[in-house]
């Protein structure tokens, strides 16, 4: 009987020790979680404060209905130069397949001769000038039969500031040739780490035989380099700060929590590669000129729509 009581007491002491150890580990985990949340909130607010003086206007945007398995983001780059209205210098569709984690980037040439709903046919970038995000979205909807769920608009001046925040030591890019004409900076051939102003100049250069087609290719190259820079393991801890700054510098319909969820969902299966496409596709267009619109790119719309849907997988 005594032996049984001794054994029973030992079991109780062991259980108490395990319980105390379990509580200690649980408390430690909770403190770590609280610490991570507090750090993330602090970093996010710091990023938001960095862009606190950037003025934003209300944007008219009606998203298309959610599509099963994928999300499409309309990315618009503008050079407002202080003007109230401006044409869209860059127009891209970023399509993310949530099931396969595939990321596809489509660039639309700004000189595409497009039927703009409610207006005559003009260059595609005129749609943003005439009716902002919503009219550009509607134009792409009707031309290419593609849903658009979210948008992002960034002014080029804000782009420079955001790049310098994301990559204080610059973004590594291989410059294919010497560049200086009309971009505000001088770049030499070779691999360099470019700051915000230099990277913008590189992305906008078009004074060579490739013209706008070469410029679009460089813009896609910049997006790829930025993705690699932001999602480097060493930079993951800075994501809340970067998203906070992006909320200030980038006009979007997404909330900060949606942006964070999107980024972490995309990288949980590894950093995704970006597949790229340019509209119009080679062999499906010709150049023309109109008195009211100037030099334009006239495209075989059905051929490009078919190629686009094939590329996007729907």
XYZ file of C-alpha atoms in Angstrom:
314
model
C 0.000 0.000 0.000
C 2.774 2.419 0.943
C 4.610 1.526 -2.239
C 1.501 2.338 -4.281
C 1.102 5.739 -2.554
C 4.752 6.637 -3.247
C 4.325 5.731 -6.920
C 1.111 7.760 -7.111
C 2.811 10.844 -5.600
C 5.671 10.552 -8.094
C 3.185 10.436 -10.973
C 1.411 13.568 -9.696
C 4.726 15.448 -9.348
C 5.687 14.403 -12.884
C 2.342 15.574 -14.251
C 2.696 18.934 -12.472
C 6.178 19.400 -13.937
C 4.894 18.610 -17.436
C 1.984 20.993 -16.949
C 4.297 23.786 -15.768
C 6.624 23.128 -18.732
C 3.680 23.130 -21.131
C 2.384 26.418 -19.731
C 5.850 27.960 -20.005
C 6.195 26.930 -23.673
C 2.661 28.173 -24.451
C 3.362 31.502 -22.715
C 6.637 31.826 -24.634
C 4.879 31.146 -27.943
C 2.177 33.709 -27.167
C 4.813 36.315 -26.299
C 6.638 35.590 -29.546
C 3.405 35.943 -31.551
C 2.563 39.210 -29.786
C 6.109 40.418 -30.453
C 5.885 39.583 -34.156
C 2.504 41.319 -34.453
C 3.748 44.398 -32.585
C 6.894 44.534 -34.765
C 4.836 44.155 -37.954
C 2.378 46.890 -36.941
C 5.263 49.212 -36.020
C 7.025 48.513 -39.340
C 3.799 49.025 -41.288
C 3.170 52.389 -39.609
C 6.747 53.468 -40.283
C 6.286 52.667 -43.964
C 2.971 54.486 -44.071
C 4.510 57.590 -42.463
C 7.250 57.682 -45.113
C 4.618 58.313 -47.770
C 2.280 60.314 -45.550
C 2.464 63.498 -47.642
C 1.470 61.807 -50.913
C -1.960 63.044 -52.014
C -4.524 60.513 -53.212
C -7.739 61.065 -55.100
C -10.850 58.924 -55.025
C -10.869 56.408 -57.860
C -13.938 55.128 -59.679
C -13.501 51.355 -59.928
C -16.028 48.528 -60.188
C -14.282 45.154 -59.833
C -15.383 42.178 -61.865
C -16.852 39.187 -60.051
C -14.334 36.885 -58.358
C -12.936 34.230 -60.662
C -12.424 30.729 -59.381
C -8.759 30.005 -58.742
C -7.138 33.202 -60.045
C -6.960 36.958 -59.466
C -6.168 39.644 -62.061
C -4.548 42.969 -61.116
C -4.442 45.967 -63.461
C -1.160 47.842 -62.976
C -1.023 51.408 -64.302
C 2.039 53.651 -64.361
C 1.484 57.376 -64.936
C 3.680 60.426 -65.306
C 1.367 63.129 -63.974
C 4.004 65.902 -63.648
C 1.560 67.734 -61.412
C -1.247 67.695 -63.979
C -4.797 66.748 -63.021
C -5.175 64.320 -65.939
C -2.530 62.192 -67.620
C -2.245 59.292 -70.010
C -1.189 55.894 -68.742
C 2.432 55.350 -69.692
C 2.429 51.721 -68.506
C -0.449 49.229 -68.605
C 0.024 45.687 -67.320
C -2.154 42.805 -66.206
C -0.727 40.657 -63.414
C -2.552 37.327 -63.179
C -1.985 35.105 -60.143
C -3.258 31.529 -60.113
C -3.880 30.791 -56.439
C -4.010 27.031 -56.974
C -0.785 26.553 -58.970
C 0.961 29.745 -57.725
C 1.715 30.683 -61.342
C 2.241 34.410 -61.905
C 1.793 35.823 -65.404
C 2.471 39.384 -66.531
C 0.941 40.884 -69.674
C 2.024 44.274 -71.038
C -0.292 46.220 -73.331
C 1.415 48.603 -75.762
C 0.194 52.119 -75.134
C -0.159 52.943 -78.879
C -2.664 50.117 -79.586
C -5.538 51.596 -81.598
C -8.469 50.827 -79.317
C -12.233 51.286 -79.293
C -12.826 53.265 -76.102
C -16.412 52.831 -74.823
C -18.350 56.089 -75.172
C -15.639 57.690 -77.318
C -14.022 57.334 -80.722
C -11.100 54.999 -81.294
C -7.868 56.356 -79.814
C -4.576 55.044 -78.519
C -5.163 52.682 -75.611
C -3.398 54.973 -73.111
C -5.983 57.690 -73.870
C -8.649 55.651 -72.030
C -7.065 56.495 -68.675
C -6.886 60.193 -69.636
C -10.567 60.256 -70.602
C -12.057 58.219 -67.758
C -9.424 57.022 -65.312
C -9.029 53.477 -64.032
C -12.617 52.409 -64.685
C -12.636 53.412 -68.370
C -9.281 51.740 -69.003
C -10.566 48.617 -67.246
C -13.775 48.657 -69.309
C -11.794 49.112 -72.528
C -9.623 46.063 -71.763
C -12.706 44.097 -70.630
C -14.469 44.683 -73.914
C -11.467 44.310 -76.208
C -9.953 41.165 -74.715
C -12.770 39.629 -72.649
C -10.672 39.468 -69.465
C -11.886 40.030 -65.880
C -10.075 42.566 -63.698
C -10.467 42.248 -59.930
C -8.076 44.864 -58.491
C -6.032 47.828 -59.661
C -2.818 49.616 -58.712
C -1.803 53.063 -59.945
C 1.657 54.469 -59.292
C 3.026 57.822 -60.325
C 6.615 57.707 -61.556
C 7.823 60.120 -58.859
C 6.375 57.822 -56.210
C 8.002 54.874 -57.994
C 11.434 56.430 -57.446
C 10.778 56.935 -53.722
C 9.391 53.428 -53.282
C 12.402 51.823 -55.010
C 14.825 53.723 -52.782
C 12.921 52.428 -49.756
C 12.711 48.830 -50.998
C 16.354 48.691 -52.041
C 18.557 51.340 -50.350
C 21.574 49.815 -52.117
C 19.863 49.723 -55.484
C 18.297 47.005 -57.632
C 20.616 44.816 -59.707
C 19.916 45.102 -63.437
C 21.907 44.214 -66.515
C 21.871 47.317 -68.722
C 22.075 46.085 -72.322
C 23.540 49.251 -73.820
C 24.585 52.789 -72.962
C 21.481 54.893 -72.301
C 21.005 58.593 -71.668
C 18.615 60.147 -74.180
C 15.542 61.743 -72.571
C 15.620 59.678 -69.342
C 17.289 62.171 -66.979
C 20.180 59.832 -66.088
C 23.202 58.313 -67.810
C 23.516 54.523 -67.765
C 26.391 52.479 -69.122
C 26.324 48.937 -70.452
C 26.869 46.226 -67.827
C 25.464 44.920 -64.547
C 24.700 47.736 -62.091
C 22.717 48.382 -58.934
C 20.320 51.162 -59.914
C 18.596 53.577 -57.534
C 14.991 54.701 -58.015
C 15.682 57.457 -60.528
C 18.089 55.289 -62.533
C 15.746 52.296 -62.545
C 12.875 54.470 -63.764
C 15.105 55.897 -66.487
C 16.090 52.385 -67.552
C 12.454 51.262 -67.667
C 11.383 54.269 -69.740
C 14.214 54.340 -72.305
C 12.888 53.900 -75.857
C 15.210 55.899 -78.109
C 16.621 53.038 -80.128
C 15.531 50.753 -82.962
C 13.291 48.716 -80.622
C 11.269 51.759 -79.565
C 8.291 51.055 -77.301
C 8.639 47.294 -77.705
C 12.090 47.415 -76.115
C 10.778 49.696 -73.398
C 7.985 47.250 -72.511
C 10.518 44.411 -72.337
C 12.638 46.465 -69.921
C 9.593 47.250 -67.767
C 8.896 43.530 -67.434
C 12.555 42.957 -66.573
C 12.293 45.593 -63.824
C 9.179 43.905 -62.358
C 11.071 40.593 -62.226
C 14.081 42.221 -60.530
C 11.858 43.961 -57.970
C 10.095 40.696 -57.164
C 13.456 39.018 -56.531
C 14.620 41.932 -54.368
C 11.493 42.196 -52.231
C 11.141 38.444 -51.678
C 14.759 37.755 -50.787
C 14.814 35.853 -47.446
C 16.721 38.728 -45.813
C 13.935 41.153 -46.800
C 10.919 39.151 -45.618
C 11.078 40.854 -42.208
C 10.740 44.237 -43.972
C 7.538 43.332 -45.840
C 5.163 45.091 -43.379
C 7.162 48.311 -43.781
C 7.206 47.979 -47.559
C 3.458 47.310 -47.670
C 2.868 50.333 -45.430
C 4.889 52.499 -47.800
C 3.098 50.985 -50.790
C -0.241 51.969 -49.218
C 1.032 55.533 -49.278
C 2.736 55.580 -52.651
C 0.407 53.307 -54.642
C -3.256 54.023 -55.319
C -5.153 50.729 -55.001
C -8.513 49.297 -54.018
C -6.834 46.665 -51.816
C -6.456 47.043 -48.060
C -3.115 46.459 -46.331
C -4.352 43.151 -44.886
C -5.324 41.965 -48.391
C -1.883 42.922 -49.705
C -0.090 41.091 -46.883
C -2.284 38.019 -47.376
C -1.612 38.044 -51.116
C 2.183 38.314 -50.699
C 2.469 35.583 -48.086
C 0.075 33.296 -49.983
C 2.196 33.726 -53.115
C 5.529 32.968 -51.421
C 4.484 30.124 -49.127
C 5.153 27.647 -51.925
C 8.451 29.298 -52.858
C 9.176 32.513 -54.747
C 7.147 32.251 -57.977
C 8.655 32.817 -61.415
C 6.944 35.387 -63.619
C 5.874 34.354 -67.129
C 5.675 37.337 -69.495
C 3.745 38.319 -72.605
C 3.303 41.478 -74.674
C 0.167 42.507 -76.565
C 0.203 42.735 -79.537
C 1.862 39.403 -80.316
C 4.476 39.354 -83.048
C 2.935 39.024 -86.518
C -0.521 40.238 -85.426
C -0.224 43.996 -85.967
C 0.831 46.777 -88.293
C 1.545 50.482 -87.900
C -0.835 53.164 -89.143
C -1.501 56.852 -88.659
C -4.654 58.898 -88.115
C -5.003 62.652 -88.017
C -6.833 62.630 -84.661
C -4.677 59.978 -82.962
C -1.273 60.153 -84.636
C 0.903 57.046 -85.130
C -0.847 53.924 -83.813
C -0.533 50.130 -83.701
C -3.482 48.422 -85.367
C -3.888 44.853 -84.135
C -5.654 41.679 -85.192
C -7.937 41.735 -82.167
C -9.250 38.171 -82.404
C -5.753 36.704 -82.830
C -4.441 38.636 -79.831
C -7.468 37.777 -77.701
C -6.988 34.087 -78.492
C -3.254 34.199 -77.685
C -3.943 36.094 -74.465
C -6.550 33.612 -73.230
C -4.243 30.730 -74.125
C -1.410 32.360 -72.153
C -3.568 33.082 -69.116
C -5.191 29.672 -69.184
C -8.866 30.628 -69.406
